[in-house]
Each structure stands twice: as C-alpha cells, then as structure tokens.
PDB file of C-alpha atoms in Angstrom:
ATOM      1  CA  UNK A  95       0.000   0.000   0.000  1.00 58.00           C
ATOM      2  CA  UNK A  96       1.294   3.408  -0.385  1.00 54.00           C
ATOM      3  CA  UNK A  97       1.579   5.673   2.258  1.00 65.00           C
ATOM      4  CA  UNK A  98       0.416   8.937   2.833  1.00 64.00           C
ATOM      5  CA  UNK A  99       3.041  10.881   1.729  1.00 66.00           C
ATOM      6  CA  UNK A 100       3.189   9.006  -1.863  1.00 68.00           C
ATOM      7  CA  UNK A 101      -0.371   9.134  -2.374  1.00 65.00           C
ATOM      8  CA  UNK A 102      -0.419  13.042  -1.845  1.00 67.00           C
ATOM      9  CA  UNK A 103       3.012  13.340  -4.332  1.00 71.00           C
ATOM     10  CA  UNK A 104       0.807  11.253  -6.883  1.00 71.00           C
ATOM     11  CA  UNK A 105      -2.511  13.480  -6.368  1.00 69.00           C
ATOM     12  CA  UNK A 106      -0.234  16.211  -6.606  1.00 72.00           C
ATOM     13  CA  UNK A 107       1.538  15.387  -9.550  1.00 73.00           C
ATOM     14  CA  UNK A 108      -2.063  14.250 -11.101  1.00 72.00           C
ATOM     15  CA  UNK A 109      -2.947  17.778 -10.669  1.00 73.00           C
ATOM     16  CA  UNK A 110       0.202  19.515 -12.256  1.00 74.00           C
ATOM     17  CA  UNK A 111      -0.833  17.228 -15.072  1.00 76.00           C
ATOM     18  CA  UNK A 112      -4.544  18.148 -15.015  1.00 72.00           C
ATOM     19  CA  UNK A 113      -3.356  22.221 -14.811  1.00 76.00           C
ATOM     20  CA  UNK A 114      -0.741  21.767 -17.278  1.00 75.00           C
ATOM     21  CA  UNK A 115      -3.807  19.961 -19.777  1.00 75.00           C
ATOM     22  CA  UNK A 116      -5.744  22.974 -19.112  1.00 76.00           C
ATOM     23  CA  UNK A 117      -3.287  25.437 -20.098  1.00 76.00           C
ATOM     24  CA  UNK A 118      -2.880  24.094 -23.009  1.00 78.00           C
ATOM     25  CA  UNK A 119      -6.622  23.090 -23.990  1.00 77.00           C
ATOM     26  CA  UNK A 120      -7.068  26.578 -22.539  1.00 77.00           C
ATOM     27  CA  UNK A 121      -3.936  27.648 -25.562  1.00 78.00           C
ATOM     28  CA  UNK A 122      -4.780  25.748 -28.470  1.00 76.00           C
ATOM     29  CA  UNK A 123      -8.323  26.869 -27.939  1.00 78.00           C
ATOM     30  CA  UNK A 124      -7.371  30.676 -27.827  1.00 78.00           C
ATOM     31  CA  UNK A 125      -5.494  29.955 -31.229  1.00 75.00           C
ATOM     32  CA  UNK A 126      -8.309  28.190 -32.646  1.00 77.00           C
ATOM     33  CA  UNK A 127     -10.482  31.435 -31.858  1.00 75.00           C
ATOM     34  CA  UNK A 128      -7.780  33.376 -33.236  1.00 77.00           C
ATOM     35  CA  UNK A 129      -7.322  31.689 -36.198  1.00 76.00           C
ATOM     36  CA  UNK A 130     -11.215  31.057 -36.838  1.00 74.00           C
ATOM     37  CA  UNK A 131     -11.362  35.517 -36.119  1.00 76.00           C
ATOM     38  CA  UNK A 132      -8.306  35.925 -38.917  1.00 74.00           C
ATOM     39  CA  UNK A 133      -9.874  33.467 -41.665  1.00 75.00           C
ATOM     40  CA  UNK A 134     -13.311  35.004 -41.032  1.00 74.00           C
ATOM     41  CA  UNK A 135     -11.759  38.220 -41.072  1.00 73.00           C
ATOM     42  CA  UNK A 136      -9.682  36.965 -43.984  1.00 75.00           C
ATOM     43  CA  UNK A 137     -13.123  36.518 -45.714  1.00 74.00           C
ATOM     44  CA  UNK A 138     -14.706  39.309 -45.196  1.00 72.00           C
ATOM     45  CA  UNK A 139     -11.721  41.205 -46.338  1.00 75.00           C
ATOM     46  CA  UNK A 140     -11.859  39.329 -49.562  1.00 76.00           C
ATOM     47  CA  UNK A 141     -15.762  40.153 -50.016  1.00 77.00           C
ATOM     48  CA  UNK A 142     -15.465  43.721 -48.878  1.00 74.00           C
ATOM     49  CA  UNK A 143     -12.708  43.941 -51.865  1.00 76.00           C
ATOM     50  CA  UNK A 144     -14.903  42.674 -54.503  1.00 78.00           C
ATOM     51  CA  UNK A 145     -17.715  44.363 -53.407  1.00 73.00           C
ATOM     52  CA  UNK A 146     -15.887  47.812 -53.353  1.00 76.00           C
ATOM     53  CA  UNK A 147     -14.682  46.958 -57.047  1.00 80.00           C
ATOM     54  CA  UNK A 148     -17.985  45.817 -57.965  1.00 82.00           C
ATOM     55  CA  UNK A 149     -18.825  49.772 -56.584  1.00 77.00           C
ATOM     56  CA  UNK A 150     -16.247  51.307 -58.145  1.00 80.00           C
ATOM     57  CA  UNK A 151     -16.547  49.565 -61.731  1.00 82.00           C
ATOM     58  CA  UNK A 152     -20.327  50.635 -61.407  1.00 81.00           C
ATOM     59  CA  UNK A 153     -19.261  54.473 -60.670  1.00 82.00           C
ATOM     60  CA  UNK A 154     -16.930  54.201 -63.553  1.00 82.00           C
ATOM     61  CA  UNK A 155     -19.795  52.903 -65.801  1.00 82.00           C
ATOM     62  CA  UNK A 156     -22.454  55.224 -64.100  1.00 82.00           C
ATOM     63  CA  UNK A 157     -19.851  58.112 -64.877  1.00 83.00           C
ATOM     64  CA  UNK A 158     -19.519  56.776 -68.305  1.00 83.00           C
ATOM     65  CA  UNK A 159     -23.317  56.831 -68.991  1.00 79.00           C
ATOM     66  CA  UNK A 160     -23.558  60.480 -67.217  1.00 80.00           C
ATOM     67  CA  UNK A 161     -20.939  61.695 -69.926  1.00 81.00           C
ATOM     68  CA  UNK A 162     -22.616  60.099 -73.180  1.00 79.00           C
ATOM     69  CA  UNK A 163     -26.419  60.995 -71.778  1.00 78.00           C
ATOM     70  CA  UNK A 164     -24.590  65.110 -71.547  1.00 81.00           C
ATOM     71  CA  UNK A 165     -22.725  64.535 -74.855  1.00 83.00           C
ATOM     72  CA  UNK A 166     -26.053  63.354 -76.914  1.00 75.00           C
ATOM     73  CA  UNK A 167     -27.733  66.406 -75.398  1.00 83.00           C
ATOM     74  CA  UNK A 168     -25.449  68.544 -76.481  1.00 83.00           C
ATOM     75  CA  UNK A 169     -25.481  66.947 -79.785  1.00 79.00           C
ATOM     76  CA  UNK A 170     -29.109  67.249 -79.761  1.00 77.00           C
ATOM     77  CA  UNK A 171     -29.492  71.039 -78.949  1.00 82.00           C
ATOM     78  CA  UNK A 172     -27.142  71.208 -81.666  1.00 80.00           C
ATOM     79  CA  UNK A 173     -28.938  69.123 -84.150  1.00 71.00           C
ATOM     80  CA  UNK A 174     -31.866  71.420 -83.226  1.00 75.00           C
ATOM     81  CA  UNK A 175     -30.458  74.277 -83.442  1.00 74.00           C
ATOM     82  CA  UNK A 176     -29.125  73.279 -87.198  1.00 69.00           C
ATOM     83  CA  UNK A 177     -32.351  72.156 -87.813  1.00 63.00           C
ATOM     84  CA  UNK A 178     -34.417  74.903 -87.243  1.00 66.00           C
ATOM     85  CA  UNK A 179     -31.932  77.358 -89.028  1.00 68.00           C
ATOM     86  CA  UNK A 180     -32.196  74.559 -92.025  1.00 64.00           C
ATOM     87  CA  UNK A 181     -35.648  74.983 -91.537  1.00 65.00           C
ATOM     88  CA  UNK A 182     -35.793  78.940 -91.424  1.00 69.00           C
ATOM     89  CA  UNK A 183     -33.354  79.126 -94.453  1.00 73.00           C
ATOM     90  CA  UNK A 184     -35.161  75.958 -96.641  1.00 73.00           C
ATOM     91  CA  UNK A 185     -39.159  78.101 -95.861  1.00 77.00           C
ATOM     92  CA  UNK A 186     -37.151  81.087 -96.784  1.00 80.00           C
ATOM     93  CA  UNK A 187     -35.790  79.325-100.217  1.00 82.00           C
ATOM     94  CA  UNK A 188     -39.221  78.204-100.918  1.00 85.00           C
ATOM     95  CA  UNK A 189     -41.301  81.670 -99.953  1.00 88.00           C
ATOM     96  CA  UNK A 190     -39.325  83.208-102.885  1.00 90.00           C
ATOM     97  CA  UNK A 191     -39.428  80.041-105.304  1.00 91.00           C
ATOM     98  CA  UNK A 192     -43.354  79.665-105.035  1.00 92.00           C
ATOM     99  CA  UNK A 193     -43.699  83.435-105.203  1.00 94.00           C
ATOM    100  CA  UNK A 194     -41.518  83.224-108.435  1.00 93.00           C
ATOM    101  CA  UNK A 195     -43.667  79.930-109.628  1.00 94.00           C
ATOM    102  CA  UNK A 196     -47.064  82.187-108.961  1.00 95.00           C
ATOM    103  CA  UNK A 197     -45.895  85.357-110.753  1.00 94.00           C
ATOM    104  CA  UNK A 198     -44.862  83.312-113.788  1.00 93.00           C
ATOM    105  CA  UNK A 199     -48.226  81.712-113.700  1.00 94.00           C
ATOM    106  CA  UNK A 200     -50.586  84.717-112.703  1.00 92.00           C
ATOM    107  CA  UNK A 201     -50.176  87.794-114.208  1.00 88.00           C
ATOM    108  CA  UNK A 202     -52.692  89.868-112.256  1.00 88.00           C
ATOM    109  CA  UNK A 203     -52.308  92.703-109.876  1.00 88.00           C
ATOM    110  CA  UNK A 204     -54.319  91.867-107.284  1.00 91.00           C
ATOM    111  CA  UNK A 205     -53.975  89.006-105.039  1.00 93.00           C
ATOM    112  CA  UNK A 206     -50.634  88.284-106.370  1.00 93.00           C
ATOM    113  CA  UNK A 207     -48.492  87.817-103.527  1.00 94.00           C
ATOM    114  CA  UNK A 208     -48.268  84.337-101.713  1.00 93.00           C
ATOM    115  CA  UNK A 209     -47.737  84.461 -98.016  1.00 91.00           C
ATOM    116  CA  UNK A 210     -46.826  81.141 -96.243  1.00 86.00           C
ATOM    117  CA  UNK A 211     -46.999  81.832 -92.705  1.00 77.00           C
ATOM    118  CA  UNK A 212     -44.332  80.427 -89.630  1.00 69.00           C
ATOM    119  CA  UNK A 213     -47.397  80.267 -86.805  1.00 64.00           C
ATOM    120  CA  UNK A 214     -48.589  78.151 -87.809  1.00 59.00           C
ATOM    121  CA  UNK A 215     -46.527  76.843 -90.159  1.00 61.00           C
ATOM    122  CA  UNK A 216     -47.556  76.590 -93.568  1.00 68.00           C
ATOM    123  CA  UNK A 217     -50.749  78.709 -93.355  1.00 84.00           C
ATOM    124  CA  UNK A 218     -50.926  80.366 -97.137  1.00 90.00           C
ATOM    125  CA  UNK A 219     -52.489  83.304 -97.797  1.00 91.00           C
ATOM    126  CA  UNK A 220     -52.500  85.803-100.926  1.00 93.00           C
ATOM    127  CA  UNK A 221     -52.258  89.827-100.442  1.00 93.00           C
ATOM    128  CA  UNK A 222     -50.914  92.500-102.350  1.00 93.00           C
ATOM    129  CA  UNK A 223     -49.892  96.071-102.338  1.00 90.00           C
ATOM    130  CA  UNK A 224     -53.418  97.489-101.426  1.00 89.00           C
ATOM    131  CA  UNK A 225     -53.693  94.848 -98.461  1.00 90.00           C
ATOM    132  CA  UNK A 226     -52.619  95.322 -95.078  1.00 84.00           C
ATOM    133  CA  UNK A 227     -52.646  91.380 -94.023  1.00 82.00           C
ATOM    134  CA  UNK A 228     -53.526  88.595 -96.116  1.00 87.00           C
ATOM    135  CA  UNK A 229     -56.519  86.712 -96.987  1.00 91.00           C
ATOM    136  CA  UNK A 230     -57.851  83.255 -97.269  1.00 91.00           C
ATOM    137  CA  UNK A 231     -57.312  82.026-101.029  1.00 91.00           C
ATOM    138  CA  UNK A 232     -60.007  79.647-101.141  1.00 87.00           C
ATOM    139  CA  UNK A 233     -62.435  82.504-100.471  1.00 90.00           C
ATOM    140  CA  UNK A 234     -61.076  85.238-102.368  1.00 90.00           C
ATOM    141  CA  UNK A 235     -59.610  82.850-105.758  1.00 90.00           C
ATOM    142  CA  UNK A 236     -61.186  81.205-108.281  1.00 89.00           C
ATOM    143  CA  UNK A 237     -61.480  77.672-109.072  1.00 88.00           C
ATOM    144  CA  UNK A 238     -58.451  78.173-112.044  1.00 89.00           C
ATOM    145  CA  UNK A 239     -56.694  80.991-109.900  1.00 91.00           C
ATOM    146  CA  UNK A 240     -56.213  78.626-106.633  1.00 91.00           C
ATOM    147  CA  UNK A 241     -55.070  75.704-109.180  1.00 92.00           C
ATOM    148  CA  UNK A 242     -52.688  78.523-110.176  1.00 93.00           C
ATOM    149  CA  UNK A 243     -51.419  78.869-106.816  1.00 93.00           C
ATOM    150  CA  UNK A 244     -51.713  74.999-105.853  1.00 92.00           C
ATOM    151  CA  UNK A 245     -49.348  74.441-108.607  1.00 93.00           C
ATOM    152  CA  UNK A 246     -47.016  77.556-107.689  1.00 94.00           C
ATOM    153  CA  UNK A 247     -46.842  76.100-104.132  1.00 91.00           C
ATOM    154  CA  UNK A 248     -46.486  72.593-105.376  1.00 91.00           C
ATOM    155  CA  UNK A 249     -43.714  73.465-107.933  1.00 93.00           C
ATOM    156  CA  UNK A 250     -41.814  75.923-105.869  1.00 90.00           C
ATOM    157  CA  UNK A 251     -41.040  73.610-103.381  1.00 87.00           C
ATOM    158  CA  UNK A 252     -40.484  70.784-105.382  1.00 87.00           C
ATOM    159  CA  UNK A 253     -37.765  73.046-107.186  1.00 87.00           C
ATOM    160  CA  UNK A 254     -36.495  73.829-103.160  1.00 84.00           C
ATOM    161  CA  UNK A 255     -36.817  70.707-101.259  1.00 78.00           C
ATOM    162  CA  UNK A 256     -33.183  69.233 -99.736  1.00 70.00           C
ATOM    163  CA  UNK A 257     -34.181  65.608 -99.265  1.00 70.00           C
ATOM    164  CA  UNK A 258     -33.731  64.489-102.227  1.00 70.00           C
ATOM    165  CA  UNK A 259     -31.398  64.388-105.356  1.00 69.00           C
ATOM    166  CA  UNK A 260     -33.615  63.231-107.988  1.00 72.00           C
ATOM    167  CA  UNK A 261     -33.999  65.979-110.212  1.00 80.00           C
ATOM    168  CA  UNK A 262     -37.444  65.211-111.311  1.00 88.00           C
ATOM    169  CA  UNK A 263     -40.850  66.877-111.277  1.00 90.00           C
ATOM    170  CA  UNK A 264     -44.037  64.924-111.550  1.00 91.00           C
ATOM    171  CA  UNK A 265     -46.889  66.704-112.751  1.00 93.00           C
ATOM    172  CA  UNK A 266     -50.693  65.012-112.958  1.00 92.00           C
ATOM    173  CA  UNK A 267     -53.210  66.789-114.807  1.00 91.00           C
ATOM    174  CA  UNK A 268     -52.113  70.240-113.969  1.00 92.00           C
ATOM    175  CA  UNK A 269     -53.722  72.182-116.304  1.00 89.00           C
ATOM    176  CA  UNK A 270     -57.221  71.532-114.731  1.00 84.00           C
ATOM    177  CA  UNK A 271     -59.754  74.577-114.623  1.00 85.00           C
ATOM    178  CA  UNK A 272     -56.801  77.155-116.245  1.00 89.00           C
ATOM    179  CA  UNK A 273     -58.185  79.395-118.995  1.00 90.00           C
ATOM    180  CA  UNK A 274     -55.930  80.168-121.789  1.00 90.00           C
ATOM    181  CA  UNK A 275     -53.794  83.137-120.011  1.00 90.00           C
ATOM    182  CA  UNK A 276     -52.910  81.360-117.020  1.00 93.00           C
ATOM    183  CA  UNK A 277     -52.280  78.174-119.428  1.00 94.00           C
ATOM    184  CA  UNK A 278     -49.658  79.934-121.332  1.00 92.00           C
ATOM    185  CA  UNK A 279     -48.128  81.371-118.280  1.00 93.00           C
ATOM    186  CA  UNK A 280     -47.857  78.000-116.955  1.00 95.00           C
ATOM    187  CA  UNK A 281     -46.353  76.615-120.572  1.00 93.00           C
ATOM    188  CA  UNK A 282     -43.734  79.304-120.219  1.00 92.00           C
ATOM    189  CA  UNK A 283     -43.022  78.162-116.444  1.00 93.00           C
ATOM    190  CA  UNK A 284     -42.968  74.821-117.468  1.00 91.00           C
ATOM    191  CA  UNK A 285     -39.809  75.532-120.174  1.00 88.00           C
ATOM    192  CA  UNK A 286     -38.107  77.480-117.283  1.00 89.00           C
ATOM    193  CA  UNK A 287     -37.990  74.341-115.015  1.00 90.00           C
ATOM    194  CA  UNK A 288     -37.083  72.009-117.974  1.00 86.00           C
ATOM    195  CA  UNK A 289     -33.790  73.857-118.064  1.00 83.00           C
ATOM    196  CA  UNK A 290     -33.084  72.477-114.686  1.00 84.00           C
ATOM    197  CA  UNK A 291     -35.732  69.493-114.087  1.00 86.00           C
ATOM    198  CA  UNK A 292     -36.772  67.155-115.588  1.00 88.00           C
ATOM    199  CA  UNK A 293     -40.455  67.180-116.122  1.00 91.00           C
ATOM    200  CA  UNK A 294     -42.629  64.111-116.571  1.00 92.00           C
ATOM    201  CA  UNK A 295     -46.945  65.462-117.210  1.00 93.00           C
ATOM    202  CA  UNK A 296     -49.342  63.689-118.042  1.00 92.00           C
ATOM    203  CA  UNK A 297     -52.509  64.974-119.359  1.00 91.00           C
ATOM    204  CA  UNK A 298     -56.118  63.599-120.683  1.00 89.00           C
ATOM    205  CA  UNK A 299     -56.167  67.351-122.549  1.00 90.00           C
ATOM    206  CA  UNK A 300     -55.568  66.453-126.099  1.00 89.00           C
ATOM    207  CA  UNK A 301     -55.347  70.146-127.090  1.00 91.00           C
ATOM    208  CA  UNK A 302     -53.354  70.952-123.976  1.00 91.00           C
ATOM    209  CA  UNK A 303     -50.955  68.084-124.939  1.00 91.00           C
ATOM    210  CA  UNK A 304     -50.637  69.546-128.521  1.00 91.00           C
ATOM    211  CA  UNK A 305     -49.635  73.099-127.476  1.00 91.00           C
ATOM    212  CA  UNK A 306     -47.160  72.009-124.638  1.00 91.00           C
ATOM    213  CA  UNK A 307     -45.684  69.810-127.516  1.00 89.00           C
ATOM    214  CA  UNK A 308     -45.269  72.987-130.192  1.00 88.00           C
ATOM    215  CA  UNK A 309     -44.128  75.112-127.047  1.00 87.00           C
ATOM    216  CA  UNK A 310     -41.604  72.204-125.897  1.00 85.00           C
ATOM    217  CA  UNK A 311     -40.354  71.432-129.619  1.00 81.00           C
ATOM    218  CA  UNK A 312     -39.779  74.911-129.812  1.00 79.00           C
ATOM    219  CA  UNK A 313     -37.579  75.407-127.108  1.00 73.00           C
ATOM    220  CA  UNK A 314     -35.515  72.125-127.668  1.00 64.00           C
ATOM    221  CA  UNK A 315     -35.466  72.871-131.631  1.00 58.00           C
ATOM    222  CA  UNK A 316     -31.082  71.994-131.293  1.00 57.00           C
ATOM    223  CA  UNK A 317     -31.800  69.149-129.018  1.00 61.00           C
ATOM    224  CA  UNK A 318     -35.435  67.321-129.541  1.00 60.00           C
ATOM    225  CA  UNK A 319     -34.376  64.031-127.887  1.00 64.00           C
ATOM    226  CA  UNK A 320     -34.591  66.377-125.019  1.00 76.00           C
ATOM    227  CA  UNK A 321     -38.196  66.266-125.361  1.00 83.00           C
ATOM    228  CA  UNK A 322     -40.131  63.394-125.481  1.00 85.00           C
ATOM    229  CA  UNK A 323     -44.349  62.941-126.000  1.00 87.00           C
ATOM    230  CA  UNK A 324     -45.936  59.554-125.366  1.00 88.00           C
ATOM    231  CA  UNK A 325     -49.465  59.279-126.731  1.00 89.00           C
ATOM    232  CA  UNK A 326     -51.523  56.382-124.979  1.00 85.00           C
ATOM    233  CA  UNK A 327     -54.022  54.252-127.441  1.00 81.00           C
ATOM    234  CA  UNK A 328     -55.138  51.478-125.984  1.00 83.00           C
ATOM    235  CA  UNK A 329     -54.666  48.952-123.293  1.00 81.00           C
ATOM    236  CA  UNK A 330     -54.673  44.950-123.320  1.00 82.00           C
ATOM    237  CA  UNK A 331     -55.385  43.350-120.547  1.00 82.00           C
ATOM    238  CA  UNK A 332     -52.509  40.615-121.304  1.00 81.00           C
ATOM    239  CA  UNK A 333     -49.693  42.695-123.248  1.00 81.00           C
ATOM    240  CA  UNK A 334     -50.195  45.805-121.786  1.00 80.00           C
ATOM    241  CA  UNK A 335     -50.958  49.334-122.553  1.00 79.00           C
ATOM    242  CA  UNK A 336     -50.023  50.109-125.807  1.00 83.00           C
ATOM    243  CA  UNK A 337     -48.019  53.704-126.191  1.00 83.00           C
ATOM    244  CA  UNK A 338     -46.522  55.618-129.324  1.00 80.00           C
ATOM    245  CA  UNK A 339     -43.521  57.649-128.912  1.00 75.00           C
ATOM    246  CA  UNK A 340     -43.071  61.402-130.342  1.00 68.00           C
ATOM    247  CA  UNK A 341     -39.782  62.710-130.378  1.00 57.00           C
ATOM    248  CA  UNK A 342     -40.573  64.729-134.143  1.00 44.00           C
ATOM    249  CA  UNK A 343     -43.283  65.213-135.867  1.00 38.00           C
ATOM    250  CA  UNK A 344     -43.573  61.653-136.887  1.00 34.00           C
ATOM    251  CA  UNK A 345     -44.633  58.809-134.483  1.00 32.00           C
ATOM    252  CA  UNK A 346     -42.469  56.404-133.348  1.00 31.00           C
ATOM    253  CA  UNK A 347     -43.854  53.021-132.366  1.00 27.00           C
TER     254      UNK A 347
END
C-alpha cells in the first residue's frame, strides 16, 4: 500500500498534469479562436474587396453613362439648333421660289403675292400692295386661280426641297380649270424648269398636250431628244398598254 506521503506526491503530480492539460486546452483553444477571427476576417476582407470593385466599376460605368447621356444632349441642342436654321433658311428658299412659280403663272395685280406663314406653319395666304394682311385664297380665288397657286406652291417647293437628289418633277393633270392666259403662263413656267428638271406630265387634254408639244419642240429645236411625247391608245389586258412615242413630228412606235 502506499503511504500517505506518496499518495499526496501522486494526487499532486495528477494535478500539475490536469493544470498543465488545461493550459494548453485553454492555448490551443485561444489559437483556434484566433485563427477562426483571422480566416473570417480573412473573408470578409476578400468580399469587402470585390464588393468595393464591384462599386467602383459601377461608378466608372455610371460616370460613363452620365458623360454620353450630356454629350447626346449637347449633340441634340445642336442638331436642333441646325435644324431649325435649315428649316428657317429651306421656308425662306421656298417663300421666294413659289412666289416666283405664282408670278410666272398669274399675271394679275391683285392678289398676287403668296404668303406662307411660320405660326402656324404653312398657313398660305395671298395679299398684295393694297392689303394690309392677307386673306384666305379659297375665299377670295377662283377655281383656275387657286389651281394657279396649288401648282405655284407645289412646284416651288419641289424646285427647293433638300431631301432628295432626284432631279425630277411629276406633274398630274395640272392644267385643270386654267383658262388660256394662265395656261400659257404656266407653258412658259414649265420651259423654265425644264432647263433644270426634268419634267414628266401627263394629261387627258388632247389640245393641252398639242400646245405644250409645239411650245416644248420649240424650245428644244437643237436638241429634240430632249423632249419626249408619249401618246396612250389602248390597253390589253394581257400585253399591256399600248403607247406611241413622239420625239418629231412623226410617231415612233
């Protein structure tokens, strides 16, 4: 049996042993903690960076769009700004081309002045010298005067207009309801243009047809292929129309 003295060293020593345990338990626990803190931390570190990239490559592309959106609307006050002085300087060009198109035309002294009004825009009216303001053409024209001015507007800025290239001016039936002064003042309009434009009219008139042809033939006497008449005859419903072809005074099938 052991005696009292060796059973307190063992108890003793048991307990050094316990303490020592716990101290280190009480250690490796502390770095555990520690360690578990600095890989959390280690973590949240690495999410905070993305995160504050994710920010800042947002700001960059938020500051991006903030610079185009003020770029296209300075672009666009400019594109306004060019348009409406395109605008003012293309109603201006027209004013004085359908002015010029209705004086050819209309050789009276009264109501011989086209205004095309810019509130609103477009409004026409005819005035002249003994006028103070304008006045409405349907109720102060005639049935062949305001086809006089109809054409004049129509003409004028056909002659003026800036979107397109085609040098071409399509005429149907224009000589409707014009007696034979404003006719001829229209023929002599007509060989104007043609030194510019081409014209392409078409007419069921056959006496209207034959004068524009003398007037035309005329004009082009040095160059008739410049001027060509195409008389229509008949039409099949499986060929076709069928159409002769004037360019002298002999037909041309």
């Amino acid at each position: 049996m052991l005696s009292i003295d060796e059973a307190a060293e063992r108890v003793q020593n048991r307990r050094v042993e316990v303490t020592d345990r716990l101290v280190t338990m009480r250690r490796v626990w502390s770095e555990l903690v520690t360690a578990g803190i600095a890989e959390r931390s280690k973590a949240i570190r690495v999410q905070r960076d993305a995160v504050e990239r994710e920010l800042a490559a947002t700001q960059h592309s938020l500051d991006q769009l903030l610079h185009a959106s003020t770029r296209f609307m300075q672009i666009a006050e400019e594109l306004q700004k060019t348009a409406e002085s395109e605008a003012a300087d293309a109603l201006r060009l027209q004013r004085h081309a359908i002015q010029e198109c209705f004086t050819a035309i209309y050789p009276h002294g009264h109501l011989n002045e086209v205004v095309v009004g810019d509130e609103p825009l477009g409004t026409v009216l005819v005035t002249d010298k003994r006028l103070v303001g304008g006045v409405e053409p349907t109720m102060y024209l005639s049935t062949g005067q305001a086809n006089v001015l109809g054409l004049s507007i129509f003409i004028g800025i056909a002659l003026r207009q800036r979107l397109l290239r085609i040098g071409v001016v399509c005429l149907d039936e224009p000589v409707q309801h014009l007696d034979d002064l404003h006719f001829l003042g229209f023929v002599g309009l007509l060989k104007r243009v043609c030194l510019s434009r081409q014209i392409v009219l078409s007419t069921a008139d056959a006496n209207a047809a034959e004068i524009i042809t003398r007037q035309m033939r005329s004009s082009w006497a040095e160059l008739p292929a410049d001027f060509i008449r195409y008389d229509w005859h008949s039409f099949d419903p499986e060929t076709g129309p069928k159409v002769a072809s004037l360019t002298s005074a002999r037909a041309v099938a």
